DNA sequence: CTTGACTCTGTAGTATAGTACAGAGATTAT
DNA sequence: ATAATCTCTGTACTATACTACAGAGTCAAG
């Protein structure tokens, strides 16, 4: 099997070299075998692993959660239901965050509607609203 | 004018003592006068200021942005339009975050729809989708 | 064979928003 | 008077996700 240096893996995945080493320290990727001089020699599967991490991040999972997903993936005792549970929890989590942001948006829109952009900052209705008058 | 110790201010605002001192270091509240023994003696306006900070945070502003809002508020040259601009930028910012989260939600929902919760984690369609097969 | 590019380890710094002490002095309550 | 509570400074630590070196060694190209 062919092996890749860390720079090759970085190029193939778009993940920075320092970040790859960081992920190793964080136990998101296995420490690869080393050459005689100590260079990391990555198998192809590491490239797949990094893609997995990138995709999971896009879905909103934290590195800690991704590590847990990977552990589940590797655990023969783990079930599909376990995975589903994580995904559902994350979905609930995302919904909560959207909710919070929508509340912020609503408040900001109300404030902005009251503002005609005239006068000084002290007279600004937006500012007054936040100040609490 | 009556003055308040840091503990009183904390109680009145719900902001922790350590956090109040932290905000002072971050220049979000003015360093108050001190008693002979060095105790901070807060004017009432500090309580208002802390409420302002809390409300701004609820609207999604970072501490750095709040500091800028406060500077605008204090600047006689600043206009209501300046404030409005910040609020509009924040609104755009929030909309972007909502958008990103909605994309995550959409993807997660699709993944979850494909999962019947049967079998091992390796067979899980959610996992397979993230893995990229 | 030398130069430039690559990789190594280990440590430290970035940003955000606090939180947690230790050890000393001040104030309040009983 | 003494104990309990409060406050002080300064430093360090939390979590998250990287990013940036320094200084040394290694590999590939001309």
PDB file of C-alpha atoms (C1' of nucleotides) in Angstrom:
ATOM      1  CA  UNK A   1       0.000   0.000   0.000  1.00  0.00           C
ATOM      2  CA  UNK A   2       1.173   3.457  -0.859  1.00  0.00           C
ATOM      3  CA  UNK A   3       1.679   5.928   1.913  1.00  0.00           C
ATOM      4  CA  UNK A   4       1.428   9.680   1.998  1.00  0.00           C
ATOM      5  CA  UNK A   5       3.445  12.336   3.745  1.00  0.00           C
ATOM      6  CA  UNK A   6       1.576  14.827   5.847  1.00  0.00           C
ATOM      7  CA  UNK A   7       1.962  17.478   3.159  1.00  0.00           C
ATOM      8  CA  UNK A   8       0.313  15.250   0.568  1.00  0.00           C
ATOM      9  CA  UNK A   9      -2.569  14.495   2.875  1.00  0.00           C
ATOM     10  CA  UNK A  10      -2.947  18.195   3.565  1.00  0.00           C
ATOM     11  CA  UNK A  11      -3.109  18.952  -0.133  1.00  0.00           C
ATOM     12  CA  UNK A  12      -5.566  16.158  -0.878  1.00  0.00           C
ATOM     13  CA  UNK A  13      -7.959  17.144   1.874  1.00  0.00           C
ATOM     14  CA  UNK A  14      -7.538  20.875   2.165  1.00  0.00           C
ATOM     15  CA  UNK A  15      -6.808  20.429   5.871  1.00  0.00           C
ATOM     16  CA  UNK A  16      -3.688  22.230   7.084  1.00  0.00           C
ATOM     17  CA  UNK A  17      -0.597  20.323   8.189  1.00  0.00           C
ATOM     18  CA  UNK A  18      -0.702  21.763  11.674  1.00  0.00           C
ATOM     19  CA  UNK A  19      -4.364  20.922  11.884  1.00  0.00           C
ATOM     20  CA  UNK A  20      -3.705  17.289  10.949  1.00  0.00           C
ATOM     21  CA  UNK A  21      -1.152  16.988  13.719  1.00  0.00           C
ATOM     22  CA  UNK A  22      -3.608  18.727  16.013  1.00  0.00           C
ATOM     23  CA  UNK A  23      -6.287  16.170  15.128  1.00  0.00           C
ATOM     24  CA  UNK A  24      -3.839  13.402  15.947  1.00  0.00           C
ATOM     25  CA  UNK A  25      -3.247  14.886  19.384  1.00  0.00           C
ATOM     26  CA  UNK A  26      -7.015  15.155  19.782  1.00  0.00           C
ATOM     27  CA  UNK A  27      -7.352  11.471  18.877  1.00  0.00           C
ATOM     28  CA  UNK A  28      -9.447  12.170  15.807  1.00  0.00           C
ATOM     29  CA  UNK A  29      -7.020  10.327  13.563  1.00  0.00           C
ATOM     30  CA  UNK A  30      -4.779   7.412  14.448  1.00  0.00           C
ATOM     31  CA  UNK A  31      -1.067   8.048  14.820  1.00  0.00           C
ATOM     32  CA  UNK A  32       0.339   6.699  11.564  1.00  0.00           C
ATOM     33  CA  UNK A  33       3.456   4.551  11.276  1.00  0.00           C
ATOM     34  CA  UNK A  34       6.695   6.432  10.899  1.00  0.00           C
ATOM     35  CA  UNK A  35       9.553   6.205   8.431  1.00  0.00           C
ATOM     36  CA  UNK A  36      13.061   5.484   9.685  1.00  0.00           C
ATOM     37  CA  UNK A  37      13.605   9.213  10.041  1.00  0.00           C
ATOM     38  CA  UNK A  38      10.344   9.781  11.853  1.00  0.00           C
ATOM     39  CA  UNK A  39       8.149  11.100   9.062  1.00  0.00           C
ATOM     40  CA  UNK A  40       4.475  10.216   9.308  1.00  0.00           C
ATOM     41  CA  UNK A  41       3.390   7.719   6.646  1.00  0.00           C
ATOM     42  CA  UNK A  42      -0.337   7.954   6.175  1.00  0.00           C
ATOM     43  CA  UNK A  43      -2.523   5.287   4.651  1.00  0.00           C
ATOM     44  CA  UNK A  44      -5.328   6.354   2.310  1.00  0.00           C
ATOM     45  CA  UNK A  45      -7.851   5.758   5.026  1.00  0.00           C
ATOM     46  CA  UNK A  46      -6.602   8.859   6.775  1.00  0.00           C
ATOM     47  CA  UNK A  47      -7.732  10.923   3.833  1.00  0.00           C
ATOM     48  CA  UNK A  48     -11.201   9.381   4.171  1.00  0.00           C
ATOM     49  CA  UNK A  49     -11.109  10.068   7.874  1.00  0.00           C
ATOM     50  CA  UNK A  50     -10.324  13.727   7.310  1.00  0.00           C
ATOM     51  CA  UNK A  51     -13.197  13.999   4.845  1.00  0.00           C
ATOM     52  CA  UNK A  52     -15.447  12.491   7.475  1.00  0.00           C
ATOM     53  CA  UNK A  53     -14.304  15.086   9.959  1.00  0.00           C
ATOM     54  CA  UNK A  54     -14.889  17.896   7.497  1.00  0.00           C
ATOM     55  CA  UNK A  55     -18.376  16.671   6.667  1.00  0.00           C
ATOM     56  CA  UNK A  56     -19.281  16.238  10.303  1.00  0.00           C
ATOM     57  CA  UNK A  57     -18.105  19.740  11.035  1.00  0.00           C
ATOM     58  CA  UNK A  58     -20.336  21.003   8.254  1.00  0.00           C
ATOM     59  CA  UNK A  59     -23.235  19.291   9.988  1.00  0.00           C
ATOM     60  CA  UNK A  60     -22.426  21.214  13.146  1.00  0.00           C
ATOM     61  CA  UNK A  61     -20.677  18.556  15.205  1.00  0.00           C
ATOM     62  CA  UNK A  62     -17.869  19.649  17.493  1.00  0.00           C
ATOM     63  CA  UNK A  63     -14.546  17.837  17.478  1.00  0.00           C
ATOM     64  CA  UNK A  64     -15.501  16.127  20.700  1.00  0.00           C
ATOM     65  CA  UNK A  65     -18.738  14.914  19.176  1.00  0.00           C
ATOM     66  CA  UNK A  66     -16.944  13.793  16.057  1.00  0.00           C
ATOM     67  CA  UNK A  67     -14.564  11.767  18.191  1.00  0.00           C
ATOM     68  CA  UNK A  68     -17.572  10.098  19.780  1.00  0.00           C
ATOM     69  CA  UNK A  69     -19.102   9.365  16.394  1.00  0.00           C
ATOM     70  CA  UNK A  70     -15.860   7.751  15.320  1.00  0.00           C
ATOM     71  CA  UNK A  71     -15.771   5.663  18.458  1.00  0.00           C
ATOM     72  CA  UNK A  72     -19.308   4.512  17.782  1.00  0.00           C
ATOM     73  CA  UNK A  73     -18.365   3.721  14.223  1.00  0.00           C
ATOM     74  CA  UNK A  74     -15.522   1.536  15.408  1.00  0.00           C
ATOM     75  CA  UNK A  75     -17.474  -0.160  18.182  1.00  0.00           C
ATOM     76  CA  UNK A  76     -19.072  -3.429  17.012  1.00  0.00           C
ATOM     77  CA  UNK A  77     -21.464  -3.216  19.953  1.00  0.00           C
ATOM     78  CA  UNK A  78     -22.778   0.149  18.874  1.00  0.00           C
ATOM     79  CA  UNK A  79     -26.009   0.280  16.961  1.00  0.00           C
ATOM     80  CA  UNK A  80     -27.411   2.449  14.272  1.00  0.00           C
ATOM     81  CA  UNK A  81     -29.808   3.730  16.904  1.00  0.00           C
ATOM     82  CA  UNK A  82     -26.856   5.108  18.850  1.00  0.00           C
ATOM     83  CA  UNK A  83     -25.768   7.095  15.855  1.00  0.00           C
ATOM     84  CA  UNK A  84     -29.282   8.245  15.198  1.00  0.00           C
ATOM     85  CA  UNK A  85     -29.531   9.498  18.739  1.00  0.00           C
ATOM     86  CA  UNK A  86     -26.467  11.694  18.281  1.00  0.00           C
ATOM     87  CA  UNK A  87     -27.842  13.092  15.072  1.00  0.00           C
ATOM     88  CA  UNK A  88     -31.194  13.790  16.672  1.00  0.00           C
ATOM     89  CA  UNK A  89     -29.582  15.505  19.618  1.00  0.00           C
ATOM     90  CA  UNK A  90     -27.562  17.631  17.255  1.00  0.00           C
ATOM     91  CA  UNK A  91     -30.676  18.487  15.325  1.00  0.00           C
ATOM     92  CA  UNK A  92     -32.420  19.614  18.505  1.00  0.00           C
ATOM     93  CA  UNK A  93     -29.346  21.601  19.352  1.00  0.00           C
ATOM     94  CA  UNK A  94     -29.331  23.321  15.995  1.00  0.00           C
ATOM     95  CA  UNK A  95     -33.019  24.076  16.271  1.00  0.00           C
ATOM     96  CA  UNK A  96     -32.414  25.718  19.611  1.00  0.00           C
ATOM     97  CA  UNK A  97     -29.655  27.841  18.195  1.00  0.00           C
ATOM     98  CA  UNK A  98     -31.817  28.887  15.265  1.00  0.00           C
ATOM     99  CA  UNK A  99     -34.544  29.778  17.690  1.00  0.00           C
ATOM    100  CA  UNK A 100     -32.243  31.949  19.754  1.00  0.00           C
ATOM    101  CA  UNK A 101     -30.946  33.701  16.679  1.00  0.00           C
ATOM    102  CA  UNK A 102     -34.454  34.294  15.391  1.00  0.00           C
ATOM    103  CA  UNK A 103     -35.359  35.945  18.659  1.00  0.00           C
ATOM    104  CA  UNK A 104     -32.349  38.203  18.293  1.00  0.00           C
ATOM    105  CA  UNK A 105     -33.334  38.950  14.730  1.00  0.00           C
ATOM    106  CA  UNK A 106     -36.864  39.834  15.742  1.00  0.00           C
ATOM    107  CA  UNK A 107     -35.688  42.236  18.413  1.00  0.00           C
ATOM    108  CA  UNK A 108     -33.150  43.856  16.149  1.00  0.00           C
ATOM    109  CA  UNK A 109     -35.722  44.322  13.415  1.00  0.00           C
ATOM    110  CA  UNK A 110     -38.094  46.022  15.789  1.00  0.00           C
ATOM    111  CA  UNK A 111     -35.340  48.319  16.968  1.00  0.00           C
ATOM    112  CA  UNK A 112     -34.290  49.154  13.442  1.00  0.00           C
ATOM    113  CA  UNK A 113     -37.851  49.935  12.434  1.00  0.00           C
ATOM    114  CA  UNK A 114     -37.976  52.624  15.106  1.00  0.00           C
ATOM    115  CA  UNK A 115     -34.868  54.352  13.823  1.00  0.00           C
ATOM    116  CA  UNK A 116     -34.904  57.044  11.185  1.00  0.00           C
ATOM    117  CA  UNK A 117     -31.123  57.546  11.243  1.00  0.00           C
ATOM    118  CA  UNK A 118     -31.418  61.185  12.219  1.00  0.00           C
ATOM    119  CA  UNK A 119     -29.746  62.995  15.064  1.00  0.00           C
ATOM    120  CA  UNK A 120     -26.979  62.086  17.421  1.00  0.00           C
ATOM    121  CA  UNK A 121     -26.151  58.684  18.808  1.00  0.00           C
ATOM    122  CA  UNK A 122     -27.576  59.727  22.151  1.00  0.00           C
ATOM    123  CA  UNK A 123     -30.953  60.405  20.571  1.00  0.00           C
ATOM    124  CA  UNK A 124     -30.917  57.161  18.631  1.00  0.00           C
ATOM    125  CA  UNK A 125     -34.002  55.093  19.419  1.00  0.00           C
ATOM    126  CA  UNK A 126     -32.009  51.912  18.996  1.00  0.00           C
ATOM    127  CA  UNK A 127     -29.542  53.032  21.611  1.00  0.00           C
ATOM    128  CA  UNK A 128     -32.296  54.234  23.909  1.00  0.00           C
ATOM    129  CA  UNK A 129     -34.029  50.912  23.665  1.00  0.00           C
ATOM    130  CA  UNK A 130     -30.915  49.032  24.652  1.00  0.00           C
ATOM    131  CA  UNK A 131     -30.179  51.528  27.374  1.00  0.00           C
ATOM    132  CA  UNK A 132     -33.611  50.820  28.740  1.00  0.00           C
ATOM    133  CA  UNK A 133     -35.625  54.038  28.554  1.00  0.00           C
TER     134      UNK A 133
ATOM    135  CA  UNK B   1     -25.065  60.060  45.830  1.00  0.00           C
ATOM    136  CA  UNK B   2     -25.199  56.610  47.257  1.00  0.00           C
ATOM    137  CA  UNK B   3     -22.589  54.159  46.177  1.00  0.00           C
ATOM    138  CA  UNK B   4     -22.642  50.407  45.899  1.00  0.00           C
ATOM    139  CA  UNK B   5     -20.096  47.751  46.652  1.00  0.00           C
ATOM    140  CA  UNK B   6     -19.322  45.271  43.941  1.00  0.00           C
ATOM    141  CA  UNK B   7     -21.391  42.622  45.704  1.00  0.00           C
ATOM    142  CA  UNK B   8     -24.467  44.834  45.713  1.00  0.00           C
ATOM    143  CA  UNK B   9     -24.063  45.596  42.039  1.00  0.00           C
ATOM    144  CA  UNK B  10     -23.690  41.908  41.334  1.00  0.00           C
ATOM    145  CA  UNK B  11     -26.891  41.151  43.206  1.00  0.00           C
ATOM    146  CA  UNK B  12     -28.838  43.938  41.523  1.00  0.00           C
ATOM    147  CA  UNK B  13     -27.797  42.964  38.032  1.00  0.00           C
ATOM    148  CA  UNK B  14     -27.321  39.232  38.215  1.00  0.00           C
ATOM    149  CA  UNK B  15     -23.803  39.677  36.861  1.00  0.00           C
ATOM    150  CA  UNK B  16     -21.115  37.870  38.850  1.00  0.00           C
ATOM    151  CA  UNK B  17     -18.524  39.768  40.854  1.00  0.00           C
ATOM    152  CA  UNK B  18     -15.640  38.316  38.902  1.00  0.00           C
ATOM    153  CA  UNK B  19     -17.420  39.177  35.690  1.00  0.00           C
ATOM    154  CA  UNK B  20     -17.859  42.799  36.752  1.00  0.00           C
ATOM    155  CA  UNK B  21     -14.156  43.094  37.430  1.00  0.00           C
ATOM    156  CA  UNK B  22     -13.535  41.359  34.120  1.00  0.00           C
ATOM    157  CA  UNK B  23     -15.714  43.931  32.327  1.00  0.00           C
ATOM    158  CA  UNK B  24     -13.716  46.698  33.964  1.00  0.00           C
ATOM    159  CA  UNK B  25     -10.503  45.220  32.610  1.00  0.00           C
ATOM    160  CA  UNK B  26     -12.177  44.966  29.203  1.00  0.00           C
ATOM    161  CA  UNK B  27     -13.136  48.663  29.415  1.00  0.00           C
ATOM    162  CA  UNK B  28     -16.835  47.955  29.295  1.00  0.00           C
ATOM    163  CA  UNK B  29     -17.430  49.778  32.553  1.00  0.00           C
ATOM    164  CA  UNK B  30     -15.480  52.699  33.979  1.00  0.00           C
ATOM    165  CA  UNK B  31     -13.176  52.050  36.908  1.00  0.00           C
ATOM    166  CA  UNK B  32     -15.159  53.394  39.845  1.00  0.00           C
ATOM    167  CA  UNK B  33     -13.744  55.555  42.640  1.00  0.00           C
ATOM    168  CA  UNK B  34     -12.317  53.651  45.567  1.00  0.00           C
ATOM    169  CA  UNK B  35     -12.870  53.849  49.297  1.00  0.00           C
ATOM    170  CA  UNK B  36      -9.923  54.567  51.596  1.00  0.00           C
ATOM    171  CA  UNK B  37      -9.336  50.840  51.871  1.00  0.00           C
ATOM    172  CA  UNK B  38      -9.537  50.287  48.129  1.00  0.00           C
ATOM    173  CA  UNK B  39     -13.098  48.978  47.774  1.00  0.00           C
ATOM    174  CA  UNK B  40     -14.841  49.872  44.545  1.00  0.00           C
ATOM    175  CA  UNK B  41     -17.682  52.357  45.070  1.00  0.00           C
ATOM    176  CA  UNK B  42     -20.067  52.137  42.177  1.00  0.00           C
ATOM    177  CA  UNK B  43     -22.533  54.825  41.147  1.00  0.00           C
ATOM    178  CA  UNK B  44     -26.020  53.751  40.050  1.00  0.00           C
ATOM    179  CA  UNK B  45     -25.077  54.344  36.447  1.00  0.00           C
ATOM    180  CA  UNK B  46     -22.934  51.248  36.561  1.00  0.00           C
ATOM    181  CA  UNK B  47     -26.034  49.179  37.180  1.00  0.00           C
ATOM    182  CA  UNK B  48     -27.597  50.728  34.076  1.00  0.00           C
ATOM    183  CA  UNK B  49     -24.428  50.051  32.169  1.00  0.00           C
ATOM    184  CA  UNK B  50     -24.490  46.397  33.132  1.00  0.00           C
ATOM    185  CA  UNK B  51     -28.098  46.128  32.034  1.00  0.00           C
ATOM    186  CA  UNK B  52     -27.085  47.635  28.727  1.00  0.00           C
ATOM    187  CA  UNK B  53     -24.379  45.047  28.342  1.00  0.00           C
ATOM    188  CA  UNK B  54     -26.791  42.234  29.167  1.00  0.00           C
ATOM    189  CA  UNK B  55     -29.350  43.466  26.674  1.00  0.00           C
ATOM    190  CA  UNK B  56     -26.768  43.903  23.962  1.00  0.00           C
ATOM    191  CA  UNK B  57     -25.524  40.405  24.541  1.00  0.00           C
ATOM    192  CA  UNK B  58     -29.071  39.154  24.162  1.00  0.00           C
ATOM    193  CA  UNK B  59     -29.155  40.867  20.783  1.00  0.00           C
ATOM    194  CA  UNK B  60     -26.074  38.948  19.764  1.00  0.00           C
ATOM    195  CA  UNK B  61     -23.389  41.587  20.145  1.00  0.00           C
ATOM    196  CA  UNK B  62     -19.948  40.485  21.276  1.00  0.00           C
ATOM    197  CA  UNK B  63     -18.166  42.279  24.086  1.00  0.00           C
ATOM    198  CA  UNK B  64     -15.964  44.005  21.550  1.00  0.00           C
ATOM    199  CA  UNK B  65     -18.991  45.228  19.653  1.00  0.00           C
ATOM    200  CA  UNK B  66     -20.653  46.353  22.847  1.00  0.00           C
ATOM    201  CA  UNK B  67     -17.565  48.358  23.698  1.00  0.00           C
ATOM    202  CA  UNK B  68     -17.838  50.044  20.314  1.00  0.00           C
ATOM    203  CA  UNK B  69     -21.522  50.788  20.853  1.00  0.00           C
ATOM    204  CA  UNK B  70     -20.685  52.387  24.169  1.00  0.00           C
ATOM    205  CA  UNK B  71     -17.984  54.485  22.563  1.00  0.00           C
ATOM    206  CA  UNK B  72     -20.464  55.653  19.943  1.00  0.00           C
ATOM    207  CA  UNK B  73     -22.942  56.442  22.647  1.00  0.00           C
ATOM    208  CA  UNK B  74     -20.408  58.607  24.423  1.00  0.00           C
ATOM    209  CA  UNK B  75     -19.141  60.317  21.294  1.00  0.00           C
ATOM    210  CA  UNK B  76     -21.001  63.584  20.594  1.00  0.00           C
ATOM    211  CA  UNK B  77     -19.814  63.382  16.976  1.00  0.00           C
ATOM    212  CA  UNK B  78     -21.417  59.998  16.449  1.00  0.00           C
ATOM    213  CA  UNK B  79     -24.774  59.905  14.722  1.00  0.00           C
ATOM    214  CA  UNK B  80     -27.799  57.720  14.992  1.00  0.00           C
ATOM    215  CA  UNK B  81     -26.870  56.436  11.541  1.00  0.00           C
ATOM    216  CA  UNK B  82     -23.631  55.062  13.004  1.00  0.00           C
ATOM    217  CA  UNK B  83     -25.579  53.067  15.515  1.00  0.00           C
ATOM    218  CA  UNK B  84     -28.039  51.939  12.919  1.00  0.00           C
ATOM    219  CA  UNK B  85     -25.182  50.692  10.789  1.00  0.00           C
ATOM    220  CA  UNK B  86     -23.920  48.491  13.609  1.00  0.00           C
ATOM    221  CA  UNK B  87     -27.359  47.087  14.186  1.00  0.00           C
ATOM    222  CA  UNK B  88     -27.810  46.400  10.493  1.00  0.00           C
ATOM    223  CA  UNK B  89     -24.462  44.685  10.265  1.00  0.00           C
ATOM    224  CA  UNK B  90     -25.367  42.550  13.242  1.00  0.00           C
ATOM    225  CA  UNK B  91     -28.686  41.688  11.654  1.00  0.00           C
ATOM    226  CA  UNK B  92     -26.927  40.571   8.476  1.00  0.00           C
ATOM    227  CA  UNK B  93     -24.563  38.587  10.625  1.00  0.00           C
ATOM    228  CA  UNK B  94     -27.387  36.853  12.434  1.00  0.00           C
ATOM    229  CA  UNK B  95     -29.140  36.100   9.172  1.00  0.00           C
ATOM    230  CA  UNK B  96     -25.987  34.465   7.887  1.00  0.00           C
ATOM    231  CA  UNK B  97     -25.711  32.330  10.991  1.00  0.00           C
ATOM    232  CA  UNK B  98     -29.340  31.297  10.742  1.00  0.00           C
ATOM    233  CA  UNK B  99     -28.764  30.410   7.120  1.00  0.00           C
ATOM    234  CA  UNK B 100     -25.775  28.233   7.953  1.00  0.00           C
ATOM    235  CA  UNK B 101     -27.677  26.478  10.697  1.00  0.00           C
ATOM    236  CA  UNK B 102     -30.642  25.896   8.435  1.00  0.00           C
ATOM    237  CA  UNK B 103     -28.369  24.242   5.919  1.00  0.00           C
ATOM    238  CA  UNK B 104     -27.070  21.969   8.654  1.00  0.00           C
ATOM    239  CA  UNK B 105     -30.598  21.222   9.743  1.00  0.00           C
ATOM    240  CA  UNK B 106     -31.642  20.357   6.223  1.00  0.00           C
ATOM    241  CA  UNK B 107     -28.758  17.947   5.780  1.00  0.00           C
ATOM    242  CA  UNK B 108     -29.320  16.333   9.134  1.00  0.00           C
ATOM    243  CA  UNK B 109     -33.002  15.870   8.438  1.00  0.00           C
ATOM    244  CA  UNK B 110     -32.276  14.170   5.163  1.00  0.00           C
ATOM    245  CA  UNK B 111     -29.799  11.859   6.858  1.00  0.00           C
ATOM    246  CA  UNK B 112     -32.218  11.031   9.634  1.00  0.00           C
ATOM    247  CA  UNK B 113     -34.977  10.265   7.154  1.00  0.00           C
ATOM    248  CA  UNK B 114     -32.802   7.573   5.627  1.00  0.00           C
ATOM    249  CA  UNK B 115     -32.216   5.834   8.943  1.00  0.00           C
ATOM    250  CA  UNK B 116     -34.427   3.132  10.319  1.00  0.00           C
ATOM    251  CA  UNK B 117     -32.349   2.644  13.470  1.00  0.00           C
ATOM    252  CA  UNK B 118     -31.702  -0.993  12.708  1.00  0.00           C
ATOM    253  CA  UNK B 119     -28.431  -2.822  12.610  1.00  0.00           C
ATOM    254  CA  UNK B 120     -24.937  -1.911  13.681  1.00  0.00           C
ATOM    255  CA  UNK B 121     -23.314   1.479  13.617  1.00  0.00           C
ATOM    256  CA  UNK B 122     -21.278   0.425  10.601  1.00  0.00           C
ATOM    257  CA  UNK B 123     -24.418  -0.239   8.613  1.00  0.00           C
ATOM    258  CA  UNK B 124     -26.034   3.012   9.681  1.00  0.00           C
ATOM    259  CA  UNK B 125     -27.022   5.076   6.650  1.00  0.00           C
ATOM    260  CA  UNK B 126     -26.319   8.263   8.576  1.00  0.00           C
ATOM    261  CA  UNK B 127     -22.796   7.134   9.230  1.00  0.00           C
ATOM    262  CA  UNK B 128     -22.335   5.910   5.698  1.00  0.00           C
ATOM    263  CA  UNK B 129     -23.463   9.236   4.326  1.00  0.00           C
ATOM    264  CA  UNK B 130     -20.948  11.104   6.434  1.00  0.00           C
ATOM    265  CA  UNK B 131     -18.258   8.609   5.598  1.00  0.00           C
ATOM    266  CA  UNK B 132     -18.939   9.302   1.949  1.00  0.00           C
ATOM    267  CA  UNK B 133     -20.164   6.099   0.390  1.00  0.00           C
TER     268      UNK B 133
ATOM    269  C1'  DC C   1      26.863  18.598  -3.041  1.00  0.00           C
ATOM    270  C1'  DT C   2      24.379  22.216  -1.959  1.00  0.00           C
ATOM    271  C1'  DT C   3      20.078  24.541  -1.801  1.00  0.00           C
ATOM    272  C1'  DG C   4      15.407  24.708  -0.990  1.00  0.00           C
ATOM    273  C1'  DA C   5      11.425  22.443   0.456  1.00  0.00           C
ATOM    274  C1'  DC C   6       9.630  19.407   3.690  1.00  0.00           C
ATOM    275  C1'  DT C   7       8.986  17.440   8.326  1.00  0.00           C
ATOM    276  C1'  DC C   8       9.861  16.809  13.241  1.00  0.00           C
ATOM    277  C1'  DT C   9       8.857  18.136  18.471  1.00  0.00           C
ATOM    278  C1'  DG C  10       7.455  21.112  21.808  1.00  0.00           C
ATOM    279  C1'  DT C  11       5.745  25.206  23.307  1.00  0.00           C
ATOM    280  C1'  DA C  12       3.137  29.213  23.058  1.00  0.00           C
ATOM    281  C1'  DG C  13      -0.270  32.320  21.192  1.00  0.00           C
ATOM    282  C1'  DT C  14      -5.047  33.623  19.013  1.00  0.00           C
ATOM    283  C1'  DA C  15     -10.024  34.813  20.040  1.00  0.00           C
ATOM    284  C1'  DT C  16     -14.194  34.639  23.142  1.00  0.00           C
ATOM    285  C1'  DA C  17     -16.194  35.051  27.628  1.00  0.00           C
ATOM    286  C1'  DG C  18     -15.632  34.267  31.501  1.00  0.00           C
ATOM    287  C1'  DT C  19     -14.407  31.368  36.185  1.00  0.00           C
ATOM    288  C1'  DA C  20     -11.446  30.049  40.049  1.00  0.00           C
ATOM    289  C1'  DC C  21      -8.408  30.453  43.135  1.00  0.00           C
ATOM    290  C1'  DA C  22      -4.665  32.083  46.850  1.00  0.00           C
ATOM    291  C1'  DG C  23      -3.423  34.997  50.261  1.00  0.00           C
ATOM    292  C1'  DA C  24      -4.112  39.296  52.339  1.00  0.00           C
ATOM    293  C1'  DG C  25      -6.749  42.998  54.244  1.00  0.00           C
ATOM    294  C1'  DA C  26     -11.539  45.266  55.507  1.00  0.00           C
ATOM    295  C1'  DT C  27     -16.073  45.237  57.312  1.00  0.00           C
ATOM    296  C1'  DT C  28     -20.079  43.492  59.704  1.00  0.00           C
ATOM    297  C1'  DA C  29     -22.578  40.739  62.994  1.00  0.00           C
ATOM    298  C1'  DT C  30     -22.949  38.623  67.346  1.00  0.00           C
TER     299       DT C  30
ATOM    300  C1'  DA D   1     -13.323  40.639  70.551  1.00  0.00           C
ATOM    301  C1'  DT D   2     -13.871  37.373  67.407  1.00  0.00           C
ATOM    302  C1'  DA D   3     -15.904  35.023  63.622  1.00  0.00           C
ATOM    303  C1'  DA D   4     -18.038  35.305  59.342  1.00  0.00           C
ATOM    304  C1'  DT D   5     -18.386  37.622  55.271  1.00  0.00           C
ATOM    305  C1'  DC D   6     -16.699  40.724  51.825  1.00  0.00           C
ATOM    306  C1'  DT D   7     -13.252  42.652  48.850  1.00  0.00           C
ATOM    307  C1'  DC D   8      -8.655  43.244  46.997  1.00  0.00           C
ATOM    308  C1'  DT D   9      -4.806  41.890  43.348  1.00  0.00           C
ATOM    309  C1'  DG D  10      -2.734  38.881  40.376  1.00  0.00           C
ATOM    310  C1'  DT D  11      -2.412  34.819  38.125  1.00  0.00           C
ATOM    311  C1'  DA D  12      -3.991  30.835  36.138  1.00  0.00           C
ATOM    312  C1'  DC D  13      -7.407  27.934  34.276  1.00  0.00           C
ATOM    313  C1'  DT D  14     -11.828  26.480  31.402  1.00  0.00           C
ATOM    314  C1'  DA D  15     -13.569  25.309  26.587  1.00  0.00           C
ATOM    315  C1'  DT D  16     -13.158  25.408  21.356  1.00  0.00           C
ATOM    316  C1'  DA D  17     -10.444  25.048  17.296  1.00  0.00           C
ATOM    317  C1'  DC D  18      -6.837  26.032  15.631  1.00  0.00           C
ATOM    318  C1'  DT D  19      -2.270  28.669  14.233  1.00  0.00           C
ATOM    319  C1'  DA D  20       2.523  30.023  14.691  1.00  0.00           C
ATOM    320  C1'  DC D  21       6.748  29.616  15.605  1.00  0.00           C
ATOM    321  C1'  DA D  22      11.907  27.936  16.863  1.00  0.00           C
ATOM    322  C1'  DG D  23      15.426  25.024  16.005  1.00  0.00           C
ATOM    323  C1'  DA D  24      16.761  20.739  14.281  1.00  0.00           C
ATOM    324  C1'  DG D  25      16.850  17.113  11.068  1.00  0.00           C
ATOM    325  C1'  DT D  26      15.571  14.998   6.224  1.00  0.00           C
ATOM    326  C1'  DC D  27      14.598  14.612   1.358  1.00  0.00           C
ATOM    327  C1'  DA D  28      14.596  15.857  -3.614  1.00  0.00           C
ATOM    328  C1'  DA D  29      16.347  18.533  -7.592  1.00  0.00           C
ATOM    329  C1'  DG D  30      19.868  20.482 -10.311  1.00  0.00           C
TER     330       DG D  30
END
